[in-house]
Every structure is written in structure tokens, then in C-alpha cells.
Coordinates of C-alpha atoms and ligand atoms in Angstrom, one line a residue:
Chain A
M1 CA -9.6 16.3 -35.6
R2 CA -8.7 18.9 -37.6
A3 CA -5.1 17.5 -37.6
T4 CA -6.0 13.8 -37.7
I5 CA -7.9 15.2 -41.4
R6 CA -4.9 17.7 -42.4
S7 CA -2.4 14.4 -41.4
N8 CA -4.4 12.1 -43.4
L9 CA -4.7 14.4 -46.2
R10 CA -1.0 15.2 -46.4
A11 CA -0.8 10.8 -46.8
V12 CA -3.2 10.5 -49.9
L13 CA -2.6 13.4 -51.7
P14 CA 1.4 13.1 -53.1
P15 CA 0.0 9.0 -54.8
V16 CA -3.4 10.6 -55.6
L17 CA -1.2 13.7 -57.4
L18 CA 1.7 11.2 -59.2
G19 CA -1.9 8.7 -60.5
L20 CA -3.7 12.2 -62.1
L21 CA -0.6 12.8 -63.6
S22 CA 0.7 9.3 -64.8
L23 CA -3.0 8.9 -65.8
A24 CA -3.0 12.7 -67.6
A25 CA 1.0 11.5 -69.4
W26 CA -0.5 8.5 -70.3
Q27 CA -4.3 9.7 -71.7
A28 CA -1.4 11.9 -74.3
L29 CA 0.8 9.5 -74.6
V30 CA -1.8 7.5 -76.9
V31 CA -3.4 10.4 -79.0
L32 CA -0.1 11.8 -79.5
A33 CA 1.8 8.9 -80.3
D34 CA -1.6 7.6 -81.6
I35 CA -0.8 4.2 -80.1
Q36 CA -3.4 2.0 -81.7
P37 CA -5.9 -0.1 -79.1
Y38 CA -5.3 -3.6 -78.0
L39 CA -1.4 -2.2 -77.8
L40 CA -2.6 -0.1 -75.1
P41 CA -6.3 2.0 -74.4
A42 CA -6.1 5.7 -73.7
P43 CA -7.9 5.8 -70.3
T44 CA -10.8 7.7 -71.6
A45 CA -11.8 4.0 -73.2
I46 CA -10.3 2.2 -70.2
A47 CA -13.5 4.4 -68.1
T48 CA -16.2 4.2 -70.8
Q49 CA -15.9 0.4 -71.6
L50 CA -16.1 0.9 -67.3
G51 CA -19.7 2.8 -67.5
L52 CA -21.1 0.2 -69.9
V53 CA -19.4 -3.1 -68.0
M54 CA -21.1 -1.8 -64.3
P55 CA -23.8 -4.2 -64.4
V56 CA -21.2 -7.4 -64.9
L57 CA -18.1 -5.9 -63.9
V58 CA -20.0 -5.7 -59.8
P59 CA -21.7 -9.2 -59.8
A60 CA -18.0 -10.4 -61.3
L61 CA -16.8 -9.0 -58.2
I62 CA -18.4 -10.6 -55.8
A63 CA -17.5 -13.8 -56.9
T64 CA -13.9 -13.9 -57.4
G65 CA -13.9 -11.4 -53.8
T66 CA -15.8 -14.0 -52.2
N67 CA -13.4 -16.4 -53.3
A68 CA -10.4 -14.7 -52.3
L69 CA -11.8 -14.3 -48.8
L70 CA -13.5 -17.5 -48.2
G71 CA -9.8 -18.7 -49.5
L72 CA -8.4 -16.2 -47.2
V73 CA -9.9 -16.8 -44.3
A74 CA -10.1 -20.6 -44.0
G75 CA -6.0 -20.9 -45.0
S76 CA -5.1 -18.1 -42.9
V77 CA -7.1 -20.2 -40.0
I78 CA -5.7 -23.1 -40.8
A79 CA -1.9 -21.3 -41.0
I80 CA -2.3 -20.9 -37.4
V81 CA -3.7 -23.4 -35.6
G82 CA -1.5 -25.4 -36.8
A83 CA 2.1 -22.9 -36.3
L84 CA 0.7 -22.8 -32.5
I85 CA 0.5 -26.6 -32.5
A86 CA 3.6 -27.0 -34.8
S87 CA 5.4 -24.3 -31.8
R88 CA 4.4 -26.5 -28.7
L89 CA 5.1 -29.5 -30.8
W90 CA 7.9 -30.7 -32.0
I91 CA 7.1 -33.5 -34.2
V92 CA 3.9 -31.5 -36.0
D93 CA 6.6 -28.9 -35.8
E94 CA 9.3 -31.4 -38.0
L95 CA 6.8 -33.6 -40.4
V96 CA 4.7 -29.6 -41.6
T97 CA 7.7 -27.9 -42.1
P98 CA 9.0 -29.5 -44.7
V99 CA 6.0 -29.6 -45.6
V100 CA 5.1 -26.1 -45.8
A101 CA 8.8 -26.7 -48.0
A102 CA 7.6 -27.9 -50.6
I103 CA 4.1 -25.8 -50.5
A104 CA 5.7 -22.8 -51.1
V105 CA 7.7 -24.0 -54.0
V106 CA 4.8 -25.3 -56.0
P107 CA 3.3 -23.0 -58.6
I108 CA -0.2 -23.8 -56.3
V109 CA -2.6 -22.5 -59.4
A110 CA -1.5 -24.8 -62.1
L111 CA -3.0 -27.6 -59.5
A112 CA -7.1 -25.7 -60.9
P113 CA -7.7 -27.5 -64.2
V114 CA -6.9 -30.8 -61.6
L115 CA -9.1 -29.7 -59.2
T116 CA -10.7 -28.0 -61.0
T117 CA -11.8 -31.5 -62.6
M118 CA -12.1 -32.7 -59.1
F119 CA -15.3 -30.4 -57.6
G120 CA -17.3 -30.4 -61.0
A121 CA -17.3 -27.2 -63.3
T122 CA -20.1 -25.5 -62.0
S123 CA -17.8 -25.5 -58.4
E124 CA -16.4 -22.6 -56.8
T125 CA -14.5 -24.5 -54.7
P126 CA -11.6 -24.8 -57.0
R127 CA -10.7 -22.4 -56.9
R128 CA -11.1 -21.2 -52.6
V129 CA -8.7 -24.1 -51.7
I130 CA -6.5 -22.6 -55.0
V131 CA -6.7 -19.7 -52.4
A132 CA -6.0 -20.9 -49.2
I133 CA -3.2 -23.1 -49.7
V134 CA -1.6 -20.0 -51.1
V135 CA -2.2 -18.3 -48.3
F136 CA -1.7 -21.0 -46.1
V137 CA 2.0 -20.5 -46.7
P138 CA 3.2 -17.1 -46.2
V139 CA 0.8 -17.3 -42.9
F140 CA 1.7 -20.1 -41.2
V141 CA 5.8 -19.3 -42.2
N142 CA 5.5 -15.8 -40.2
T143 CA 3.1 -16.7 -37.5
L144 CA 5.3 -19.8 -36.2
R145 CA 8.7 -17.3 -37.0
G146 CA 6.8 -14.4 -34.1
L147 CA 5.7 -18.4 -32.2
R148 CA 9.6 -18.6 -31.6
Q149 CA 10.5 -15.5 -30.5
V150 CA 9.7 -15.2 -26.8
L151 CA 11.9 -13.9 -24.4
P152 CA 14.2 -15.4 -22.7
V153 CA 13.5 -13.4 -19.2
H154 CA 10.3 -14.2 -20.2
R155 CA 9.4 -17.5 -19.9
D156 CA 11.6 -17.2 -17.1
L157 CA 9.4 -14.5 -15.6
M158 CA 6.6 -16.8 -16.3
R159 CA 8.0 -19.6 -14.6
A160 CA 9.0 -18.0 -11.8
Y161 CA 4.9 -17.1 -11.4
N162 CA 4.1 -20.4 -12.2
A163 CA 2.4 -19.8 -14.8
S164 CA 0.3 -22.4 -17.2
N165 CA 1.9 -22.5 -20.7
W166 CA -2.0 -21.6 -22.2
Q167 CA -1.4 -18.4 -20.6
L168 CA 2.5 -18.4 -20.8
S169 CA 0.1 -18.6 -25.4
R170 CA -2.3 -16.2 -24.0
T171 CA -0.1 -13.4 -21.9
V172 CA 3.0 -13.7 -24.2
T173 CA 3.9 -16.3 -26.7
I174 CA 0.4 -14.9 -29.4
P175 CA 0.7 -11.3 -28.4
G176 CA 4.2 -10.9 -28.9
A177 CA 3.2 -12.9 -32.6
L178 CA 1.1 -11.4 -33.0
P179 CA 3.1 -7.8 -35.5
Y180 CA 4.2 -11.4 -37.0
V181 CA 1.5 -12.8 -37.8
F182 CA -0.2 -9.3 -39.7
T183 CA 3.2 -9.5 -41.6
G184 CA 2.3 -12.2 -42.3
L185 CA -2.0 -11.5 -42.8
N186 CA -1.2 -8.8 -45.2
I187 CA 1.3 -11.0 -48.1
A188 CA -1.6 -13.3 -47.9
S189 CA -4.8 -11.0 -48.6
S190 CA -2.6 -9.6 -51.8
L191 CA -2.2 -13.2 -53.1
A192 CA -5.7 -14.4 -52.4
V193 CA -7.0 -12.0 -54.6
I194 CA -4.0 -12.3 -57.6
S195 CA -4.8 -16.3 -57.1
A196 CA -7.9 -16.2 -56.8
I197 CA -7.5 -14.4 -60.2
V198 CA -5.1 -16.5 -62.1
A199 CA -7.3 -19.6 -61.4
E200 CA -10.1 -18.9 -63.3
Y201 CA -7.9 -18.4 -66.7
F202 CA -8.3 -22.5 -65.8
G203 CA -12.0 -23.0 -66.8
G204 CA -14.8 -24.2 -64.7
L205 CA -17.5 -21.6 -63.7
Q206 CA -17.1 -18.4 -66.1
N207 CA -18.7 -15.5 -63.5
G208 CA -15.4 -13.7 -62.2
L209 CA -13.2 -11.7 -63.0
G210 CA -10.5 -13.8 -64.6
S211 CA -13.2 -15.5 -66.6
R212 CA -14.7 -11.8 -67.6
I213 CA -10.8 -10.8 -68.2
T214 CA -9.7 -13.5 -70.9
S215 CA -12.6 -13.3 -72.2
A216 CA -13.0 -9.4 -72.9
A217 CA -8.7 -10.9 -73.8
A218 CA -9.8 -12.9 -76.5
N219 CA -12.9 -10.9 -78.1
S220 CA -9.9 -7.7 -79.0
A221 CA -12.2 -6.1 -76.7
Y222 CA -9.2 -4.7 -74.8
P223 CA -10.0 -1.9 -73.4
R224 CA -13.1 -3.9 -71.8
A225 CA -10.4 -6.1 -71.0
W226 CA -9.1 -3.0 -69.1
A227 CA -11.7 -2.1 -67.3
Y228 CA -12.2 -5.4 -65.3
V229 CA -8.2 -5.2 -65.0
F230 CA -9.1 -1.6 -63.4
G231 CA -12.1 -4.1 -60.8
A232 CA -8.9 -6.4 -60.3
I233 CA -6.7 -3.9 -59.3
L234 CA -9.5 -2.5 -56.9
L235 CA -10.2 -5.8 -55.3
G236 CA -6.1 -6.6 -54.6
V237 CA -6.3 -2.8 -53.0
L238 CA -9.2 -3.5 -50.7
F239 CA -8.1 -7.0 -49.2
Y240 CA -5.4 -5.1 -48.4
A241 CA -6.3 -1.8 -46.8
T242 CA -8.8 -4.1 -45.1
T243 CA -6.0 -6.6 -43.0
L244 CA -4.0 -2.6 -42.8
A245 CA -7.7 -1.6 -41.1
I246 CA -7.5 -4.3 -38.8
E247 CA -4.1 -5.0 -37.8
R248 CA -3.8 -1.2 -36.4
A249 CA -7.6 -2.2 -34.6
V250 CA -6.1 -5.1 -33.1
S251 CA -2.6 -3.4 -32.0
R252 CA -3.1 -0.8 -29.2
R253 CA 0.0 -0.3 -28.4
P254 CA 1.2 3.0 -29.8
G255 CA 4.1 4.5 -31.7
R256 CA 3.6 1.0 -33.5
Chain B
M1 CA 0.6 -16.8 1.1
S2 CA 3.8 -18.2 2.0
I3 CA 4.0 -18.5 5.7
P4 CA 7.4 -19.8 6.6
A5 CA 7.4 -23.6 7.6
P6 CA 7.2 -23.7 10.9
S7 CA 10.7 -26.2 11.2
S8 CA 12.4 -23.8 9.7
A9 CA 13.7 -20.4 10.0
S10 CA 15.3 -19.7 7.5
A11 CA 13.8 -18.1 4.0
V12 CA 17.2 -19.2 1.9
D13 CA 19.5 -22.8 2.5
V14 CA 22.0 -23.5 -0.3
R15 CA 23.8 -26.5 0.6
G16 CA 26.9 -26.8 -1.1
V17 CA 25.6 -26.2 -4.7
S18 CA 27.7 -26.8 -8.0
R19 CA 26.4 -25.3 -11.6
V20 CA 28.6 -26.0 -14.2
F21 CA 27.5 -25.2 -17.8
R22 CA 28.1 -26.8 -20.6
T23 CA 29.1 -25.2 -23.1
G24 CA 29.5 -28.4 -26.5
K25 CA 32.0 -30.0 -27.3
G26 CA 33.1 -31.3 -24.1
Q27 CA 33.9 -28.1 -22.2
S28 CA 32.3 -27.0 -19.6
V29 CA 31.9 -23.4 -17.5
T30 CA 31.7 -24.0 -13.2
A31 CA 29.8 -20.9 -12.7
L32 CA 29.5 -21.8 -8.9
D33 CA 31.3 -24.5 -6.9
D34 CA 30.7 -24.6 -3.8
V35 CA 28.6 -22.5 -2.1
S36 CA 26.4 -22.8 0.3
L37 CA 24.3 -19.6 2.3
T38 CA 22.0 -18.9 4.7
V39 CA 19.5 -16.5 4.2
A40 CA 17.3 -16.0 7.4
A41 CA 13.2 -14.8 7.1
G42 CA 13.5 -10.9 7.0
Q43 CA 17.0 -10.5 6.8
F44 CA 18.2 -8.7 3.5
V45 CA 21.1 -9.8 2.1
S46 CA 24.1 -8.4 -0.7
L47 CA 25.6 -10.5 -3.1
I48 CA 27.6 -8.2 -4.8
G49 CA 31.5 -9.7 -7.3
P50 CA 32.9 -8.9 -10.4
S51 CA 31.2 -9.1 -13.6
G52 CA 30.7 -13.5 -14.7
C53 CA 30.4 -14.6 -11.5
G54 CA 27.8 -16.0 -11.2
K55 CA 25.3 -14.4 -9.1
S56 CA 22.0 -14.1 -11.7
T57 CA 23.5 -18.1 -11.5
L58 CA 23.3 -18.8 -7.8
L59 CA 19.8 -16.2 -8.0
R60 CA 18.1 -18.4 -10.5
L61 CA 18.9 -21.6 -8.9
I62 CA 17.1 -19.9 -5.9
A63 CA 13.9 -19.2 -7.8
D64 CA 14.3 -22.4 -9.3
L65 CA 14.6 -21.4 -13.3
D66 CA 17.2 -23.5 -13.1
T67 CA 18.8 -26.8 -12.0
P68 CA 22.4 -27.8 -9.3
T69 CA 24.3 -29.8 -10.9
G70 CA 25.6 -30.0 -7.0
G71 CA 24.2 -30.1 -3.6
E72 CA 20.8 -28.7 -2.1
I73 CA 18.6 -25.3 -2.2
H74 CA 15.8 -24.4 0.7
V75 CA 13.4 -21.9 0.4
F76 CA 10.8 -21.5 3.8
G77 CA 12.1 -25.5 4.2
K78 CA 10.9 -26.5 0.6
T79 CA 12.0 -27.3 -1.6
A80 CA 13.3 -24.5 -4.3
R81 CA 11.3 -26.2 -6.7
Q82 CA 8.1 -26.6 -4.5
A83 CA 9.0 -22.7 -2.8
R84 CA 8.0 -21.8 -6.9
L85 CA 4.9 -23.8 -7.5
N86 CA 3.3 -22.5 -3.6
Q87 CA 5.1 -19.3 -5.6
A88 CA 7.0 -18.1 -2.1
Y89 CA 9.3 -15.7 -3.8
G90 CA 8.5 -12.2 -6.4
I91 CA 11.7 -11.9 -8.9
A92 CA 13.0 -9.0 -9.9
F93 CA 15.7 -9.7 -13.1
Q94 CA 18.9 -8.2 -14.7
S95 CA 16.8 -7.2 -17.8
A96 CA 13.3 -5.8 -16.4
G97 CA 11.8 -7.8 -18.9
L98 CA 9.0 -6.4 -18.8
L99 CA 5.2 -7.3 -21.6
P100 CA 5.7 -4.9 -24.3
W101 CA 2.5 -5.1 -25.9
R102 CA 1.0 -4.4 -22.2
T103 CA 0.8 -0.6 -20.1
V104 CA 2.7 0.5 -16.8
A105 CA -0.9 -0.9 -14.9
A106 CA -0.9 -4.1 -16.3
N107 CA 2.2 -5.3 -16.3
I108 CA 2.4 -4.8 -12.5
E109 CA -0.7 -6.8 -12.7
L110 CA 0.3 -9.4 -14.1
P111 CA 1.4 -12.3 -11.5
L112 CA -2.1 -11.1 -9.9
H113 CA -3.7 -12.1 -12.9
L114 CA -1.9 -15.1 -13.8
H115 CA -3.3 -16.4 -9.9
N116 CA -6.7 -15.2 -10.7
V117 CA -6.8 -12.6 -8.2
P118 CA -10.2 -10.4 -8.5
R119 CA -10.8 -8.4 -9.8
A120 CA -11.5 -4.9 -7.4
R121 CA -8.4 -6.2 -5.2
R122 CA -5.8 -6.2 -8.6
A123 CA -7.1 -2.5 -9.5
E124 CA -6.7 -2.0 -6.0
R125 CA -2.7 -3.9 -5.0
V126 CA -2.1 -2.3 -8.4
R127 CA -2.4 1.9 -7.3
E128 CA -0.6 1.1 -4.8
L129 CA 2.7 -0.2 -5.8
I130 CA 2.7 2.4 -8.9
E131 CA 2.4 4.7 -6.2
L132 CA 5.2 2.9 -4.8
V133 CA 7.1 3.5 -7.6
G134 CA 6.3 7.1 -8.3
L135 CA 5.2 6.2 -11.3
A136 CA 1.7 7.1 -11.2
D137 CA 1.4 9.5 -13.8
F138 CA 2.1 6.6 -16.3
A139 CA 0.2 3.2 -15.3
A140 CA -1.1 4.3 -18.7
S141 CA 1.8 3.9 -20.7
F142 CA 3.6 0.9 -21.9
P143 CA 7.4 0.4 -21.4
D144 CA 8.8 2.0 -24.7
Q145 CA 7.3 5.0 -23.7
L146 CA 9.3 4.7 -19.7
S147 CA 12.9 5.4 -19.4
G148 CA 15.1 2.2 -18.4
G149 CA 15.5 3.7 -14.7
M150 CA 11.3 3.7 -14.5
Q151 CA 10.6 0.6 -16.1
Q152 CA 13.1 -1.2 -13.1
R153 CA 10.6 0.6 -11.0
V154 CA 7.6 -1.0 -12.5
A155 CA 9.8 -5.0 -12.2
I156 CA 10.4 -3.9 -9.1
A157 CA 6.3 -2.9 -8.3
R158 CA 5.5 -6.1 -9.9
S159 CA 8.0 -8.0 -8.2
L160 CA 6.6 -7.5 -5.0
A161 CA 2.8 -6.9 -6.7
E162 CA 1.8 -10.3 -4.0
S163 CA 3.6 -9.4 -0.7
P164 CA 5.9 -12.6 -1.3
G165 CA 7.6 -13.0 1.8
L166 CA 11.0 -13.6 0.2
L167 CA 12.6 -11.0 -2.6
L168 CA 14.8 -12.2 -4.9
M169 CA 16.1 -8.8 -7.1
D170 CA 19.0 -9.4 -9.6
E171 CA 20.8 -5.9 -9.8
P172 CA 17.7 -3.5 -9.7
F173 CA 18.7 0.3 -9.6
G174 CA 21.8 -1.1 -12.2
A175 CA 20.0 1.6 -14.8
L176 CA 19.1 3.7 -12.4
D177 CA 20.7 7.9 -11.4
E178 CA 21.9 8.4 -8.5
M179 CA 19.0 10.2 -6.2
T180 CA 16.6 8.2 -7.3
R181 CA 18.7 4.6 -6.8
E182 CA 19.4 5.8 -3.6
R183 CA 15.7 6.7 -2.8
M184 CA 14.1 3.3 -4.2
Q185 CA 17.4 2.1 -1.9
A186 CA 15.3 4.0 1.1
E187 CA 12.3 2.7 -0.3
L188 CA 13.1 -1.5 -0.3
V189 CA 14.6 -0.5 3.1
R190 CA 11.6 0.6 3.8
I191 CA 9.5 -2.2 2.6
S192 CA 11.9 -5.8 3.3
A193 CA 11.1 -3.4 7.4
E194 CA 7.6 -3.4 7.2
T195 CA 7.0 -6.7 5.0
G196 CA 9.4 -8.6 7.0
A197 CA 10.7 -9.8 3.8
A198 CA 14.1 -11.9 3.2
V199 CA 15.9 -10.0 0.4
V200 CA 18.4 -11.9 -2.0
F201 CA 20.2 -8.8 -3.2
V202 CA 22.5 -8.7 -6.0
T203 CA 24.9 -5.4 -7.0
H204 CA 28.1 -4.2 -8.6
S205 CA 28.0 -1.6 -5.6
I206 CA 29.6 -1.4 -2.4
P207 CA 28.1 0.9 -1.0
E208 CA 25.0 0.3 -1.4
A209 CA 25.3 -3.1 -0.4
V210 CA 26.5 -2.6 2.8
F211 CA 23.2 0.4 2.7
L212 CA 21.1 -2.4 2.5
S213 CA 22.0 -5.3 3.4
D214 CA 22.5 -7.0 6.7
R215 CA 25.0 -9.5 5.1
V216 CA 27.3 -8.7 2.7
V217 CA 27.8 -11.7 -0.1
V218 CA 31.9 -11.2 -1.4
M219 CA 32.0 -14.0 -4.6
S220 CA 35.0 -14.7 -6.5
P221 CA 34.8 -15.6 -10.6
R222 CA 35.5 -18.7 -11.8
P223 CA 34.7 -20.8 -10.3
G224 CA 32.5 -19.0 -8.5
R225 CA 32.9 -19.7 -4.7
I226 CA 31.8 -17.2 -1.7
R227 CA 34.4 -15.6 -0.7
A228 CA 33.5 -13.8 2.8
I229 CA 31.1 -12.8 4.1
V230 CA 30.8 -9.4 6.4
D231 CA 28.3 -8.9 9.0
V232 CA 27.0 -5.9 8.5
S233 CA 25.6 -4.8 11.5
L234 CA 24.2 -0.6 11.4
G235 CA 20.8 -1.2 13.4
E236 CA 17.4 -1.5 11.8
V237 CA 16.3 1.6 11.0
R238 CA 18.5 3.5 8.0
G239 CA 18.8 6.3 7.2
E240 CA 20.0 8.5 5.1
L241 CA 22.4 9.9 7.7
L242 CA 23.8 6.2 7.8
R243 CA 26.2 6.7 4.9
E244 CA 27.8 9.6 6.9
E245 CA 28.5 6.8 9.8
A246 CA 32.1 5.4 11.0
G247 CA 30.5 2.2 11.1
F248 CA 28.9 2.5 7.1
F249 CA 32.7 3.2 5.5
A250 CA 34.5 0.3 7.8
A251 CA 31.9 -2.0 6.6
V252 CA 32.5 -0.9 2.5
T253 CA 35.9 -0.9 3.5
E254 CA 36.2 -4.3 4.5
V255 CA 34.2 -5.6 2.1
R256 CA 36.7 -4.0 -0.6
E257 CA 39.7 -5.1 0.7
A258 CA 38.2 -9.2 0.6
L259 CA 37.1 -8.1 -3.0
H260 CA 40.9 -7.8 -4.1
L261 CA 42.4 -10.2 -1.2
D262 CA 44.7 -11.2 -4.6
Q263 CA 45.2 -8.2 -6.5
A264 CA 46.0 -4.1 -6.3
A265 CA 43.9 -3.6 -8.6
P266 CA 40.3 -3.4 -9.0
A267 CA 39.2 -5.8 -10.7
R268 CA 37.2 -5.7 -14.0
G269 CA 33.8 -5.0 -13.3
M270 CA 33.7 -3.0 -10.4
D271 CA 31.5 -0.4 -9.2
L272 CA 34.0 1.0 -6.5
R273 CA 31.5 3.9 -5.1
Ligands
ATP301 N1 23.0 -20.4 -19.7 C1 24.3 -21.0 -19.3 N2 24.8 -21.2 -20.5 C2 26.3 -21.0 -20.1 N3 27.9 -20.5 -19.2 C3 26.4 -19.9 -18.8 C4 24.8 -20.0 -19.1 N4 24.5 -19.2 -17.9 C5 26.0 -18.4 -17.2 N5 27.0 -18.8 -17.4 C6 28.4 -18.4 -17.6 O1 28.0 -18.8 -15.8 C7 29.0 -17.9 -15.2 C8 28.5 -16.5 -14.7 O2 27.4 -16.0 -14.7 P1 26.3 -14.6 -14.3 O3 25.0 -14.0 -15.0 O4 25.2 -15.4 -12.9 O5 27.1 -13.9 -13.6 P2 27.0 -12.2 -12.7 O6 27.7 -13.1 -12.1 O7 25.5 -12.3 -12.9 O8 27.0 -11.6 -13.7 P3 26.5 -9.9 -13.9 O9 27.6 -9.4 -13.0 O10 27.8 -9.4 -15.3 O11 25.8 -10.4 -14.9 C9 29.5 -16.5 -16.8 O12 31.1 -17.3 -16.8 C10 28.7 -17.2 -18.1 O13 29.1 -17.0 -19.4
MG302 MG1 24.0 -11.3 -13.6

């Protein structure tokens, strides 16, 4: 127990120290070089603003976080189920894979104004749809790659035991694909937050982090804008850390 | 589970079997050419021959993991396919083929699990098997925490899980050190005698083949054919002393000569220990 605390400390301490040092350097730079707040506000100014906007920041975090979470879950579930089907039915594979490649190169957030018009300006749905589409691609691609990794010897083994297709999936294909699924989910969790925020830049409800950042910047309230950016960073870290924690819990395998 | 059909006494009946692999662009490799072989129930037969002569291919055909391009294979009087569907054999592959996300115990349990054996019976059987291969301390370990030889022992335990009437083994002792190897050989002889299982055993080692087998099948490379079948009649009880006997050396010499009929130098990939 002591040892794990100590090793955790050892892992956490260096980045925290680095963070504090850069904050100090940032503060020194702003003060000594007399940099204007619209260029770069001082960390202390941002911290003050953070305290002031807290009552607005928390609901904004929750609004954007909910959009990101729902989109992430929906997009990932569809992607995983889709990859399972595509790995089984070549016809689906032939049809879906080019479409996914096409989705991957389209700047999805550009769809935001269109979707906002479709669903109405008071709906959260367009943002969630955008998050789901953005998240779909990395999860689908990685899961499908994982599902294709079955070793010939494992295939032979399951055939020798006359295992059903479902047994093959449950005992060999899916467990083998799990690390790949999580690679996709790790990428997706960051993308979900980013796309939920960026989707807000294109109009619609004004309750999330993205809208707060744009309106603060439009009012030249730069320290306040930065306070919301800080909130966005927090949200991203929270999503990423949660996915990592789930991955740790699911893969009981030691040494990985 | 696998009671031989009364109509046939043989565990494996291979008749005029060929396997030609198409390798694209109209080229092909004849891995096996007109191979015939009968393995009686309870009999221990080794396949020996230089690398690439089709030993693994023959084993896969018997296991119905591949289909011959010519000839017929019967296992306990049934087609190879039917025998596989009836789970007539246990198999250990050249590479252990363990599932890396399952513990040693869960790997051994796999066939029982797939065939819906009740939990309590499963646990009991796994305990016996783990004891048998000497890995009791590693039941909860994962395959990547074991040495190659230990992994092979897990694969062997897994192949024995359902006490099959036929064991198909592809160089299962290849990765073991000499001492473990001899111990596992003695265990295998004991197991096959106790369970009355027929064994088709692929090996590169002449002494191993002779020590284990009732008959040693010597194969020639490309196209894979049976060159000679050496009957080893060394009696039922195969203790360690057997390795010192004159009959043992005579059989070793006979197999060696059959292997090197056409050349003075030892064949490549051959283990002359
Ligand atoms: N799937 C395949 N496609 C094409 N050729 C194959 C295939 N499997 C085996 N062969 C060929 O068939 C021949 C026999 O292969 P096999 O694996 O049976 O040899 P082996 O006797 O088991 O050799 P080793 O002792 O090295 O394991 C080889 O020449 C090999 O290249
Ligand atoms: Mg082989």
C-alpha cells in the first residue's frame, strides 16, 4: 500500500512540478514584459476570473460534458456493434468501410450549422449527433482491426472444439480485440470533448463551454475566456482519465 | 465421449490421401502424396521426417482442420468431419496456442467450458490436469508469465481435458529441456496406457519417437510420402531403463537408416539426438 502510494507520487509529481514551474514562468513573463491581457492574461488574473465565473462555469461544464458523454457513448456503441457485424459479414464490410473512410476525411463540425437548422436552435441534439459521428470513426476502425487479429492457431483450436460462432466471438475474437477497442476509445474520448465544444461555435443554445468562450472573447474579456478554456481542459482530462480507468479495470491482465 | 464404433477397430484410417496447396499463379505445392496409414485404437504412432515433409498437414487433415485434395480419412469409423463434430480427439499444436487473456487454469478449462461441463466437475478436472503437468503453483498465472516449455505443458493438459480416445500432438515437446522432456514422455506413455487413447505424435527426435511409439512412420520430403514404417515392439512397460536396452538402439538405428536412405549426410531440420 505504502509502496503504491509512493510510486503513484513518483508518477504524479514530475508533471505537477513542471506545470507549477511553467505557471510561474508564465506569470513572470506577463508581469516583467508587461504583456497586455488581450495577448496573454496572467495566470493570477485567470484564477481570479475562475473564482468569479464559477456559478456559470459549472452548468456550462455540465451542459457540454453531457453532450460529449452522450455522443461518445452512442457513437462508440454504434461503432462497436457495426465493427462486429462488419467483421462477420463481408458484404457489410465492403459497404461500410469506404463510407467510414469518407466520413473520416469530412470536417464533421462543418455539419453543425446544417444540423442546427434541422433540429432547431434550442436543441442539444445536433451537438450530440456531431460528437457521435466524430467518435464513430476511430472506434470503428480500431475495433475492426482488433477483431481481425485472430491467430490461425486459435481459429484451429476453436474449430477442433467445434465451437459455435458465438463461442468463437466470446472466447477469442472479442477478448483479443479489447486492447484495440480501448485504443479507439482513448482517442474518441478526447475527440468527444473537442467536438462538443467546437460544435457550439456554430450557433444554437448558448449554455455550454464553447459558447461561453466565444462570447467572453467577443466582449474582450480575455481572462474570463481563458477561465472557460481552463474548464474545457479539465473536462478533456476527466474524459481521458475515465476511459483509462475503465481500460485498467476491464483488462485484468497483469503486465499490460 | 468417444466410444469407437464397433464396426471398426482402428482409431485413424488414412487412405490414399493427398494434399496439394495452390500457391497462386498456377503454382502448387504437393504437401502429401498418396499417404496411407492405419492407427489402431490405443496405439501410439509417431510421424517423423525432415522439416516441411507434411507432418503438420497430415495431422490437420486427420483433425478435419483442412480437407484432403484426394483420398479419404476415417476416425473411429466415421468421417474426419463427423469425428470432429463428435469431439473424438484432443489436439496439441506445434505452437502452444494458449489464449493470453486466460489464466493457466482457464486455458486448461476451455474445452470443458465450451462443452458446458458443470462448474464443479470442471474445477475438479482442471485440478487433476494441472497436477499432472506439474503446474499447480501457476494455476492463476497468465501464459506470458510462463516459459515456452511450461506453455506447452498447459497446451498438453488442455488436449487431455476430455479424456479423448485419440490424441493428435504436433511436436508438443519441441520447446522443452531434455529433463522435462523425458519426464513428459514418461507421463505421456503412462497417460496413453491408462486412458487407452491412441496417439498420433509428430516429432523431430528419433529417440523420442522410438521411446514413445508402437510404430514410427518415417516420411520423405516434397512430395510428402511414407517411406517406411518401423515397428517398435519394446513391450508394454516403458520405464527409463528402456533407453539403455539393445532393442531400443536397434530401433533407433532402423529409423535413422530409413530417414537417410537417399543421402549420406543427415537431412536438414533433423534432430539426431
Ligand atoms: N496453408 C498452406 N499453404 C501453402 N503451402 C502450405 C500450407 N501449409 C503447408 N504448406 C506447405 O506444405 C508443406 C508441408 O508443411 P507442413 O507444415 O505439413 O510441414 P511439417 O512436416 O510439419 O514441417 P515442420 O517439421 O517444419 O513443422 C510445406 O512445404 C509447406 O510449405
Ligand atoms: Mg509442423
